[in-house]
Tab-separated table of C-alpha atoms (C1' of nucleotides) in Angstrom:
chain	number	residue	atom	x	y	z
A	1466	UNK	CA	-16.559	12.876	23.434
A	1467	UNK	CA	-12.440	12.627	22.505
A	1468	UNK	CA	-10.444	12.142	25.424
A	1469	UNK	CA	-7.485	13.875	26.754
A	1470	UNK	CA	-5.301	10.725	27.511
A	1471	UNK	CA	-3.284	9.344	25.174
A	1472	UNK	CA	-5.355	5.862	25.284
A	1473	UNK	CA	-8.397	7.738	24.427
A	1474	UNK	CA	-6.896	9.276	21.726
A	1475	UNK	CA	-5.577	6.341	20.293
A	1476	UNK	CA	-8.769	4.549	20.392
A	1477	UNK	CA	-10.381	7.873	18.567
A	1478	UNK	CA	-7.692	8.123	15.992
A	1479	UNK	CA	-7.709	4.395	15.264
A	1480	UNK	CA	-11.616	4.327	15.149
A	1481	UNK	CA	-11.424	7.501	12.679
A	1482	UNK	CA	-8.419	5.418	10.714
A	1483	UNK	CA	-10.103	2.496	10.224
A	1484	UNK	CA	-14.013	3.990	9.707
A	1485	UNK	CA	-12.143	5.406	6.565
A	1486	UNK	CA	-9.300	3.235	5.125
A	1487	UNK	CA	-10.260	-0.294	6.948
A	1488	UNK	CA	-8.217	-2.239	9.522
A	1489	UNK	CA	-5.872	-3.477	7.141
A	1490	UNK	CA	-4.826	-0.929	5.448
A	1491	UNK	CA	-4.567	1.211	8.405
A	1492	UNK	CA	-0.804	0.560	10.825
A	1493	UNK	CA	0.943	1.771	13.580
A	1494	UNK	CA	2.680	3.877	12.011
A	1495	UNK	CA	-0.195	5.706	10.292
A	1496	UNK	CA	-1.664	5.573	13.657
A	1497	UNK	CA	1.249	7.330	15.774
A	1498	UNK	CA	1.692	10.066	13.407
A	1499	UNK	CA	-1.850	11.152	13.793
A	1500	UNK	CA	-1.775	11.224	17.231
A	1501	UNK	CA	1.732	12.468	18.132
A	1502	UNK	CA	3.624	9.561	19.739
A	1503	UNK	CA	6.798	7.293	18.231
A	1504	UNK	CA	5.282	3.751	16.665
A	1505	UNK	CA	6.757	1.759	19.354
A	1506	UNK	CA	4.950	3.419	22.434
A	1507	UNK	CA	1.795	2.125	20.894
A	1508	UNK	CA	2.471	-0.835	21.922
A	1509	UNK	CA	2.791	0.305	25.457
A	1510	UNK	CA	-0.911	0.887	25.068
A	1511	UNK	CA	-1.985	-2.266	23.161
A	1512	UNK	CA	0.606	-4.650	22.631
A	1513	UNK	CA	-1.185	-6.344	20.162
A	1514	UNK	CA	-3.139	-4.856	16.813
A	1515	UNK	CA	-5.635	-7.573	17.868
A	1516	UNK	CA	-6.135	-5.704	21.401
A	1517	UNK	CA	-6.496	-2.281	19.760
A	1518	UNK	CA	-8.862	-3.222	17.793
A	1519	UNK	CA	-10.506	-5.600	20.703
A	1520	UNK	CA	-10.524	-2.245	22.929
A	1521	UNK	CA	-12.457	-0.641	19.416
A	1522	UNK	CA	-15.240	-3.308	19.685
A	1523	UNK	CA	-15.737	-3.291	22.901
A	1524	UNK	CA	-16.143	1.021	23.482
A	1525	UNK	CA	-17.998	0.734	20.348
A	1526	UNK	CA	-20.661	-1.124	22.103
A	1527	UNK	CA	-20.907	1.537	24.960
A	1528	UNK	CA	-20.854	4.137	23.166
A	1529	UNK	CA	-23.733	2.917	20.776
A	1530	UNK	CA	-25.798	2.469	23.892
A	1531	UNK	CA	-24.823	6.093	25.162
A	1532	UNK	CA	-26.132	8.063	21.706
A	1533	UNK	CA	-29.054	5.334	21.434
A	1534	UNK	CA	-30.733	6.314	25.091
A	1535	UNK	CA	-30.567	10.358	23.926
A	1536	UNK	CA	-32.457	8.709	21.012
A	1537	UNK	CA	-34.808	6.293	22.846
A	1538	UNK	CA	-35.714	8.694	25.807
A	1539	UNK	CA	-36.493	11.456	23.463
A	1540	UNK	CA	-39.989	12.578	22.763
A	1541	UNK	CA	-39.756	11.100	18.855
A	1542	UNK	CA	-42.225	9.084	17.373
A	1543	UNK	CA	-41.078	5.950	16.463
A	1544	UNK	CA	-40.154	6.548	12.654
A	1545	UNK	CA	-38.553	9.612	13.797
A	1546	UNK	CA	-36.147	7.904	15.978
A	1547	UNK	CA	-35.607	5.444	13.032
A	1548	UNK	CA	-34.748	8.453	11.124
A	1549	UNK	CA	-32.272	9.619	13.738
A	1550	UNK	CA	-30.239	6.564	13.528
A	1551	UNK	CA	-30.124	6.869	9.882
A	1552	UNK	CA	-28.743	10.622	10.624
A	1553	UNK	CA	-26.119	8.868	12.431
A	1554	UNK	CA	-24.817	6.747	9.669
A	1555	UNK	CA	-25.501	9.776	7.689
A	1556	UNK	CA	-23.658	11.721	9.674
A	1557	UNK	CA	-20.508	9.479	9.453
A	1558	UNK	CA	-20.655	9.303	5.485
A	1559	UNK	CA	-20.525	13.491	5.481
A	1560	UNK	CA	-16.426	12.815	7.212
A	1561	UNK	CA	-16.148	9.824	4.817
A	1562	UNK	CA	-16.466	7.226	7.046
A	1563	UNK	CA	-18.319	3.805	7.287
A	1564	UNK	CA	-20.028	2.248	10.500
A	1565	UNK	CA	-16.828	0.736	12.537
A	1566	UNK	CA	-19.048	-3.056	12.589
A	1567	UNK	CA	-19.754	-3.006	9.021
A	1568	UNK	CA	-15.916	-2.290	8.296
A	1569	UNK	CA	-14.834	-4.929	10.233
A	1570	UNK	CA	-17.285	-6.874	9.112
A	1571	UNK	CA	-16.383	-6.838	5.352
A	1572	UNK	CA	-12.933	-7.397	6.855
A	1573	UNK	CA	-13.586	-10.059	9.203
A	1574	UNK	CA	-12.128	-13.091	7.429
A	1575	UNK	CA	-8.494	-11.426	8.122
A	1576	UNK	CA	-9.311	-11.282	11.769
A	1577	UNK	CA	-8.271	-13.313	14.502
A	1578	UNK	CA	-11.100	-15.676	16.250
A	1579	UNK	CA	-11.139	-14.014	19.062
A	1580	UNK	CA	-11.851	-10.839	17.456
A	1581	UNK	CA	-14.370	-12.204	15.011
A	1582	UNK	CA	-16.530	-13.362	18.156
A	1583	UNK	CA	-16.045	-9.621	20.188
A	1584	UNK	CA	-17.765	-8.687	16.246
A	1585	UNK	CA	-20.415	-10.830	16.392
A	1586	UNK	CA	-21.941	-9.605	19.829
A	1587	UNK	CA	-20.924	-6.374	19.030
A	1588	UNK	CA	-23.118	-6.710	16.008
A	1589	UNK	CA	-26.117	-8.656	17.641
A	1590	UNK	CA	-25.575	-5.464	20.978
A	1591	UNK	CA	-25.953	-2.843	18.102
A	1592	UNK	CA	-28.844	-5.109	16.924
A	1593	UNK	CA	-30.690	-4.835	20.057
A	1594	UNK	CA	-30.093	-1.028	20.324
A	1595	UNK	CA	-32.374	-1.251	16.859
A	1596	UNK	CA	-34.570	-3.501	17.631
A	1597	UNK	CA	-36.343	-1.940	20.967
A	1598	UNK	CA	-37.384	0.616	18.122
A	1599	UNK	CA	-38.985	-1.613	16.465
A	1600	UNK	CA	-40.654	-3.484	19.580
A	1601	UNK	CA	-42.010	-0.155	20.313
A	1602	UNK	CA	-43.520	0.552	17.253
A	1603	UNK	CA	-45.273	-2.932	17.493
A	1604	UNK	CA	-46.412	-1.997	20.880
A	1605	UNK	CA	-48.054	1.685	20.199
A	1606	UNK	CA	-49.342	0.295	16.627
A	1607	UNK	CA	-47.306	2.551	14.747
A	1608	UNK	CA	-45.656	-0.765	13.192
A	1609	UNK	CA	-47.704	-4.177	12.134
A	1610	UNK	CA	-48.714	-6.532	14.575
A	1611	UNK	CA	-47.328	-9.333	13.363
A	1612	UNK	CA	-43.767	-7.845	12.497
A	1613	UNK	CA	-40.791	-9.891	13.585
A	1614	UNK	CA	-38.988	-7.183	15.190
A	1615	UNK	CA	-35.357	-8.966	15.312
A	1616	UNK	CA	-36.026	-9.222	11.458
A	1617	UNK	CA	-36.409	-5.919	10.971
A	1618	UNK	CA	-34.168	-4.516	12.586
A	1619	UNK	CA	-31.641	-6.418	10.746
A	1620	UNK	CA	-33.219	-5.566	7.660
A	1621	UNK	CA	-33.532	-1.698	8.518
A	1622	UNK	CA	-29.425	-1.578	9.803
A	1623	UNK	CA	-28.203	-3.877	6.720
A	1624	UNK	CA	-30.575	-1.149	4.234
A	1625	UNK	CA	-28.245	1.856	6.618
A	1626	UNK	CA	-24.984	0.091	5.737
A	1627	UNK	CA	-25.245	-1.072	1.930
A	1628	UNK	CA	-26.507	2.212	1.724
A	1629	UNK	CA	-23.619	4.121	3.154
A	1630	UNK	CA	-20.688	2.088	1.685
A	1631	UNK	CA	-22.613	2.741	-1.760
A	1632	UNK	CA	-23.339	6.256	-0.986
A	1633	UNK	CA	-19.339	6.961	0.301
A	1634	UNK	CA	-18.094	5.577	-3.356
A	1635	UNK	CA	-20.632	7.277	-5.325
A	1636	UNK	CA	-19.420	10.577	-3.613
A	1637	UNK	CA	-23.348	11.139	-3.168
A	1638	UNK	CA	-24.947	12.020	0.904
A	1639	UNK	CA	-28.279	12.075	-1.641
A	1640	UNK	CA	-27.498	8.493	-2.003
A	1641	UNK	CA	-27.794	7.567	0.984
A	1642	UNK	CA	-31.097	9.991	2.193
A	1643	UNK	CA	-32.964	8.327	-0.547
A	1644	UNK	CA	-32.313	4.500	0.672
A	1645	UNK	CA	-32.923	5.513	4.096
A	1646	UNK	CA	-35.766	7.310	2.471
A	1647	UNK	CA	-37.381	4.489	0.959
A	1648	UNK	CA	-36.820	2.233	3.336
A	1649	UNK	CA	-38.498	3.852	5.725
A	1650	UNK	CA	-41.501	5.016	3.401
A	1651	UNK	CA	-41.952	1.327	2.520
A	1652	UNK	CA	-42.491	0.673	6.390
A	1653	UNK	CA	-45.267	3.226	6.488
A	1654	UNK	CA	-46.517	1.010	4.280
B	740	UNK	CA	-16.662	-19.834	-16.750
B	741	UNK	CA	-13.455	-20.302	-15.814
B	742	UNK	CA	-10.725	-19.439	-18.249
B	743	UNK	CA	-7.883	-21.883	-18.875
B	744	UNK	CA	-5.384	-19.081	-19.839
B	745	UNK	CA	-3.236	-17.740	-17.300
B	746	UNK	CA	-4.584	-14.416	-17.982
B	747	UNK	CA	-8.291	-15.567	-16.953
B	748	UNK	CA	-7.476	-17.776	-14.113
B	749	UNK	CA	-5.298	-15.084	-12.474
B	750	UNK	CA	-8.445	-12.630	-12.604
B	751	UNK	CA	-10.350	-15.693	-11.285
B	752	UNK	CA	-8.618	-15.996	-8.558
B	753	UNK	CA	-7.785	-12.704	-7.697
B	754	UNK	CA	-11.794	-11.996	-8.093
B	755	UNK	CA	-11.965	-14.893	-5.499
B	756	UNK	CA	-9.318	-13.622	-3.054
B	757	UNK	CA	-10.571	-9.997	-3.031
B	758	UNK	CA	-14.110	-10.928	-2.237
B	759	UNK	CA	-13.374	-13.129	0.401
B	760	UNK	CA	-10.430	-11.175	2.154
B	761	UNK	CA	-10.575	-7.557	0.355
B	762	UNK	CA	-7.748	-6.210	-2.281
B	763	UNK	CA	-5.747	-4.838	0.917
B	764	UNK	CA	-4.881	-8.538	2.200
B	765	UNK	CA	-4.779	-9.882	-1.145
B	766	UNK	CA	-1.004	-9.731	-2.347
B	767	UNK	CA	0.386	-11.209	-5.776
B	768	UNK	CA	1.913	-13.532	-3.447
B	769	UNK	CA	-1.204	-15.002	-2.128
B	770	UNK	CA	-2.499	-15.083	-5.683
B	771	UNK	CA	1.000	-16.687	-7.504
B	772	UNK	CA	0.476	-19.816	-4.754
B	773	UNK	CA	-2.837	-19.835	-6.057
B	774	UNK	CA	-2.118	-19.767	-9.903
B	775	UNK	CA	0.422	-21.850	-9.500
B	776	UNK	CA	3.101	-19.503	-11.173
B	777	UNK	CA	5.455	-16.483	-9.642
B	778	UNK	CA	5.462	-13.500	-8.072
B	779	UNK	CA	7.173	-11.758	-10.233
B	780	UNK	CA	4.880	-13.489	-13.473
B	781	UNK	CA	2.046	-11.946	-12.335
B	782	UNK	CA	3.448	-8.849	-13.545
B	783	UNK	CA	3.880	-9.704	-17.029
B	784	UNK	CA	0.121	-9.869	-17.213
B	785	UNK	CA	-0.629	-7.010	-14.669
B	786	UNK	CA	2.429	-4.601	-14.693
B	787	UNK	CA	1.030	-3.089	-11.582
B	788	UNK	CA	-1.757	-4.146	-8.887
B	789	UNK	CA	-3.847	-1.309	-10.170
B	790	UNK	CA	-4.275	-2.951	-13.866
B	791	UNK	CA	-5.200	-6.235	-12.393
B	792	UNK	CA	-8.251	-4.838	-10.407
B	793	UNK	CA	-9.495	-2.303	-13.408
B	794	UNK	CA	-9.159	-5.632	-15.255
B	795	UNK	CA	-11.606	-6.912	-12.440
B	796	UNK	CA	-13.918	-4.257	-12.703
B	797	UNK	CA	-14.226	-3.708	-16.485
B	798	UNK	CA	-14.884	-7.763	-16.517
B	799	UNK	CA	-17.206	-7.364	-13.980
B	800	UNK	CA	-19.383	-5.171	-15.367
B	801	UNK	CA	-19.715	-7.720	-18.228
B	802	UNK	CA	-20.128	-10.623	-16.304
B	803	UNK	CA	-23.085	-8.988	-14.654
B	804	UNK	CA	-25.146	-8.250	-17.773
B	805	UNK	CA	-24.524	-11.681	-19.082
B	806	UNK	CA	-26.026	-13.463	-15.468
B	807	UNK	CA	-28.152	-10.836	-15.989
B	808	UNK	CA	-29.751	-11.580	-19.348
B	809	UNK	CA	-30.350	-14.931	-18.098
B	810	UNK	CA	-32.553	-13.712	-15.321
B	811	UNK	CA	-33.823	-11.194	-17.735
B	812	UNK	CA	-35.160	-13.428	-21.018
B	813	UNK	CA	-36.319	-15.866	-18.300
B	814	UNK	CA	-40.555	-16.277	-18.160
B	815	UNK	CA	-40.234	-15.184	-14.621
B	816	UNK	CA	-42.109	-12.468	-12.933
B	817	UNK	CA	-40.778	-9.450	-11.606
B	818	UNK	CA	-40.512	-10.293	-8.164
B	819	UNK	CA	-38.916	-14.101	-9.348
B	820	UNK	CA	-36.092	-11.996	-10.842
B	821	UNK	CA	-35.662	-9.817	-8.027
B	822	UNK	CA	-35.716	-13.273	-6.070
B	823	UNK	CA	-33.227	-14.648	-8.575
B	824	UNK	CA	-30.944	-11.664	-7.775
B	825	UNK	CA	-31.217	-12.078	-4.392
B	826	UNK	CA	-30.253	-15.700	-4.949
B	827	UNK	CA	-26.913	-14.706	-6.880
B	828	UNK	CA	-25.879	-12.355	-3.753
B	829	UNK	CA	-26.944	-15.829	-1.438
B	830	UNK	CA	-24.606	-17.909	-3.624
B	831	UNK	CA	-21.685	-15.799	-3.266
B	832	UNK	CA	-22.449	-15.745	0.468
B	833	UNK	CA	-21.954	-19.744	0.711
B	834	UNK	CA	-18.796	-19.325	-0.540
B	835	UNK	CA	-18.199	-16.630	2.002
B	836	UNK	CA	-17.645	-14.078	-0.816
B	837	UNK	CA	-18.814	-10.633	-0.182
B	838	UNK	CA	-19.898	-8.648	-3.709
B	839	UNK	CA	-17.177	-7.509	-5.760
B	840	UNK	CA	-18.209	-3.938	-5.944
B	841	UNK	CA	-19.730	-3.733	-2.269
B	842	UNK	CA	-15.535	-5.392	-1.067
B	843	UNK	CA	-14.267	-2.796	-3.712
B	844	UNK	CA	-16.367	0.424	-2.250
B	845	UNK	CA	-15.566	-0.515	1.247
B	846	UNK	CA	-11.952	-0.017	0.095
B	847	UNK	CA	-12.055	2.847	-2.277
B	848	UNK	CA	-10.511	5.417	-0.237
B	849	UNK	CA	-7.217	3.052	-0.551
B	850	UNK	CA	-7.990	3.153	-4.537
B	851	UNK	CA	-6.448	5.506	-6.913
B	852	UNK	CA	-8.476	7.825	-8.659
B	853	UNK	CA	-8.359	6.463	-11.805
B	854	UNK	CA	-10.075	3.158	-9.853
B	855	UNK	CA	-12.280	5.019	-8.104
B	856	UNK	CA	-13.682	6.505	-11.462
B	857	UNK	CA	-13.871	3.284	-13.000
B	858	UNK	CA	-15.267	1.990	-9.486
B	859	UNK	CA	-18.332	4.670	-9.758
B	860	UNK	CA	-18.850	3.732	-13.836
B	861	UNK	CA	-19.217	-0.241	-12.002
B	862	UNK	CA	-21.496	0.371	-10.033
B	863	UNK	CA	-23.897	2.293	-11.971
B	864	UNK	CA	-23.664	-0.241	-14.459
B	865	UNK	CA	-24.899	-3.069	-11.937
B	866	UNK	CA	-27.735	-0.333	-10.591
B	867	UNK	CA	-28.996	-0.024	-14.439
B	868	UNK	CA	-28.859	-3.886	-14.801
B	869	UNK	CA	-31.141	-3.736	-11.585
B	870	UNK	CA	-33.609	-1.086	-12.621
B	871	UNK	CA	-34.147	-2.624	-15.839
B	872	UNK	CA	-36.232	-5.082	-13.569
B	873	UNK	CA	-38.429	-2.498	-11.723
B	874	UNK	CA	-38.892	-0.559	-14.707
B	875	UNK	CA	-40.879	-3.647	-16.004
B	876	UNK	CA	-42.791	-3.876	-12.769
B	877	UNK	CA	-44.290	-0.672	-12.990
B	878	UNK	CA	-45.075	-1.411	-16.699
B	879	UNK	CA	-46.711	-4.501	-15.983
B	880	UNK	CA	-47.738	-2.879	-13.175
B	881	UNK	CA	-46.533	-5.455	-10.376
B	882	UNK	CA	-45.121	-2.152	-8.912
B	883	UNK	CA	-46.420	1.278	-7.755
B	884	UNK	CA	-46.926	3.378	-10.923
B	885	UNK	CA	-45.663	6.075	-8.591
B	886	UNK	CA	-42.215	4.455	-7.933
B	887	UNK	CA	-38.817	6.051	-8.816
B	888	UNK	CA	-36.947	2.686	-10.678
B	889	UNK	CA	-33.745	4.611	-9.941
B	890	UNK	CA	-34.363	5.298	-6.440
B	891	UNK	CA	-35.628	1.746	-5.805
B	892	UNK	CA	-32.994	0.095	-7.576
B	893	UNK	CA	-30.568	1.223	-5.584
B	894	UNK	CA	-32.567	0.892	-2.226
B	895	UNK	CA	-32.692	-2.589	-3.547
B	896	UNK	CA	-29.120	-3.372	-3.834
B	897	UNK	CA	-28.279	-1.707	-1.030
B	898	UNK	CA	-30.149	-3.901	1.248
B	899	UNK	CA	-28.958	-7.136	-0.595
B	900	UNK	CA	-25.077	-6.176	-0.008
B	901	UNK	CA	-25.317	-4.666	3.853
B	902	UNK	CA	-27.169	-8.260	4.523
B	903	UNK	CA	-24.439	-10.435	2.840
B	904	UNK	CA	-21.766	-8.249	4.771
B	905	UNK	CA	-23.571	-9.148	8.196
B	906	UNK	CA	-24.707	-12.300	7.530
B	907	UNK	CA	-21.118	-13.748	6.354
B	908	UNK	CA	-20.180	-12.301	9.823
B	909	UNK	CA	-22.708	-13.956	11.977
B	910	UNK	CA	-21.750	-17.349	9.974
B	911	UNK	CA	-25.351	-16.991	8.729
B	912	UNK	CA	-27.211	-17.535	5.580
B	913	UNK	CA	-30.444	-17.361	7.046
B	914	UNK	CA	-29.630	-13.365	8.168
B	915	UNK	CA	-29.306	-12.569	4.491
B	916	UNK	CA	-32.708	-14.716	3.420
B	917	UNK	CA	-34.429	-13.301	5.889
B	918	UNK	CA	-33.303	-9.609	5.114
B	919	UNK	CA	-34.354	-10.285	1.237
B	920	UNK	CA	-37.325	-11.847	2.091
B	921	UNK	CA	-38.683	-8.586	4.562
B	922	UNK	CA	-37.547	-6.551	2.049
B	923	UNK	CA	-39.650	-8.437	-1.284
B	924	UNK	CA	-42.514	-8.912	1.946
B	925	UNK	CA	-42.190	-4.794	1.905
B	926	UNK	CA	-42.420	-4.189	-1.882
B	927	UNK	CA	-45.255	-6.381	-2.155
B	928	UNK	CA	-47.044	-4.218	-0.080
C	25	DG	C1'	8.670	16.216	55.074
C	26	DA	C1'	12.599	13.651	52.970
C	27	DT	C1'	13.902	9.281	50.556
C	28	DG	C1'	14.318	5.000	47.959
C	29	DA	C1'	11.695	1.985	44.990
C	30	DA	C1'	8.569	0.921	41.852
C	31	DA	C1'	5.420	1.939	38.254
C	32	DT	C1'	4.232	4.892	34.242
C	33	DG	C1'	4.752	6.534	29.641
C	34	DC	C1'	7.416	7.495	26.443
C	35	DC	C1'	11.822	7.083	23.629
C	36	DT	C1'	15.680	5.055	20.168
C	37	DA	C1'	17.169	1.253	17.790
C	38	DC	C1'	16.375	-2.794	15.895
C	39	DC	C1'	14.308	-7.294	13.951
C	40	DA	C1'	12.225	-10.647	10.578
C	41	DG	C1'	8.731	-10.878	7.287
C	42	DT	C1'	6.264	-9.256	3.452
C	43	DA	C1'	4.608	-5.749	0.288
C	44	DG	C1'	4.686	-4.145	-4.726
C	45	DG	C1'	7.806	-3.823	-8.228
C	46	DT	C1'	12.173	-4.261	-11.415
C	47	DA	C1'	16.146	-6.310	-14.112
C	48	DG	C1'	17.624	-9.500	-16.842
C	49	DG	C1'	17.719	-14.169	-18.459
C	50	DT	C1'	15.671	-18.289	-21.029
C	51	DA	C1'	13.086	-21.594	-23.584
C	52	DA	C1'	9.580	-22.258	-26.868
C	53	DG	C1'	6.467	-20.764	-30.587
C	54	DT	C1'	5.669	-17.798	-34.848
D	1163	DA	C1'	14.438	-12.342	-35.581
D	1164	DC	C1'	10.834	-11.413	-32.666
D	1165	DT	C1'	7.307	-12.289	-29.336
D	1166	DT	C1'	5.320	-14.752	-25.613
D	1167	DA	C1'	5.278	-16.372	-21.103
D	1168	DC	C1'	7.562	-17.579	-17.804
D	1169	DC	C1'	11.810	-17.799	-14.501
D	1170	DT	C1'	15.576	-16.313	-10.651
D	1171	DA	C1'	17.369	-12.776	-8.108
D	1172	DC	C1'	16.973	-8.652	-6.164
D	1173	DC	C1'	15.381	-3.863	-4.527
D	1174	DT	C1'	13.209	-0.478	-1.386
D	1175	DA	C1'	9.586	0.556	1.657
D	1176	DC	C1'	6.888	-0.702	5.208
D	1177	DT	C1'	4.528	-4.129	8.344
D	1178	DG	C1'	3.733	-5.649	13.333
D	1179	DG	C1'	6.520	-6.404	17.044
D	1180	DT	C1'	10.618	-6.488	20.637
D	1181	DA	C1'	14.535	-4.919	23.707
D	1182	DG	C1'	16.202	-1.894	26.491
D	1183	DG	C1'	16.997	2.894	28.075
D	1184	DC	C1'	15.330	7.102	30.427
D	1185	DA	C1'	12.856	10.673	32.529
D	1186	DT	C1'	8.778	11.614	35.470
D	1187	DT	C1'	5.307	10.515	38.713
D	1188	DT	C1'	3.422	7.775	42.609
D	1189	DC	C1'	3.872	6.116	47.047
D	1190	DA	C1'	5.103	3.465	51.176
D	1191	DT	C1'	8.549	3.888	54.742
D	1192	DC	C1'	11.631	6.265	57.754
DNA sequence: GATGAAATGCCTACCAGTAGGTAGGTAAGT
DNA sequence: ACTTACCTACCTACTGGTAGGCATTTCATC
């Protein structure tokens, strides 16, 4: 998972940074002490904030994919697999940290417009990831018939991230397992 | 709603310029341009940045119960008032406002303690307001008799912030209708 | 295999701009 | 005389970012 280059480890440390203070109140210079190098070489890496950040996006997309396929190929049933993802997000909340879109999403009006477009397919990619849950559900009956799928799966990942932003500030993981929780025993229905 | 004294408006605006960029890229610059008066002013009123967003908070919590009793005393059903808080959530969207207390908890780590504390009083204020409303639909019985209010409450507001995070990101008002909507769709049954 | 050149990855030193905050003054109202 | 509500001027700390230097590694050419 971390990498042993000093890219990769920017991109980890930054990710980690910003999943837990935000983009704007995270800098270079927070940044470089946690990962060993002087300020100024991080800019050797990304010139720009805007390109770190960029770089973020982009991996972030990948990597969802990656931990979504050990998710989608497993045996599960299809709630269970919902119930992974929320141990994901759940997972993040137990090192104090919010879902990387969401962040950036809450901060997005300080971003440039380049970087508020990478969001929004970054969003509508992790979207996807979500919704071929869903589709399957619909198509072995374990879901309605008539469920709008995209819908859903927007409505299931905004439930995960209200959830964990609440959950982080109420210092409460219980939080959080009961609004995944009822979410999920609402679509059993 | 507005206030004409200096005092109010600079808690107006501040309340404006934290929802829409978060407290980290709001500066008493940004807000004495705003106010019209200067820097340095502000800090007659709020000696430091910390008293100015307890100020927010404590007023906050206020604010809500007063919108609140509206919706509350109103001949509407259960599920109209849930609607009707949904709708206050959609309004702040339009003005591409995020939730004072969702902007604040995304933050909190960046808080001080003291704010944090006062933070967690918030939003448990806001949850009660919330669960006052399912607590009359399982009396009236427009709701399981089976359902934790708490639980639900939260699972409620939850929902309603993660959707007006994503939605003002995907320049959508629709996204946060529609992620209501499934959700009301859901407790119907 | 030795050699010069270029590319790599970091460094020190510095810059302008802005952050939150302070000191001290002033004009008007009580 | 005191308080209120502002002002100008200034401070230190830190922001993202740049310029230029310096080893080390890579690599084509002799």
């Amino acid at each position: 998972m971390a990498t042993t280059d000093t890219k990769g480890e920017l991109l980890d440390c930054a990710q980690d940074l910003i999943q837990r203070v935000g983009v704007n109140a995270m800098s270079y210079n927070d940044l470089s002490v946690e990962v060993g190098i002087r300020k100024a070489s991080i800019h050797y890496h990304f010139p720009k904030k805007d390109d770190l950040i960029e770089a973020l996006l982009l991996r972030c997309g990948n990597d969802y994919s990656d931990r979504y396929r050990e998710i989608a190929s497993s045996q599960k049933t299809v709630l269970e697999k919902l119930e992974a993802l929320a141990d994901m997000f759940d997972n993040s909340l137990a090192q104090g940290k919010i879902c990387l879109v969401g962040m950036l999403c809450v901060e997005s009006t300080t971003l440039s417009d380049k970087l508020q477009n990478t969001l929004e397919s970054t969003i509508n990619n992790c979207i996807g990831v979500i919704e071929s849950i869903f589709i399957q559900g619909v198509a072995d009956q374990t879901l309605p018939q008539d469920m709008n799928t995209n819908e859903a799966a927007h409505a299931f990942h905004d439930t995960l991230l209200g959830a964990q932003i609440i959950a982080r500030s109420l210092k409460s993981r219980d939080h959080f397992k009961i609004a995944a929780t009822t979410y999920l025993n609402l679509l059993r229905g």
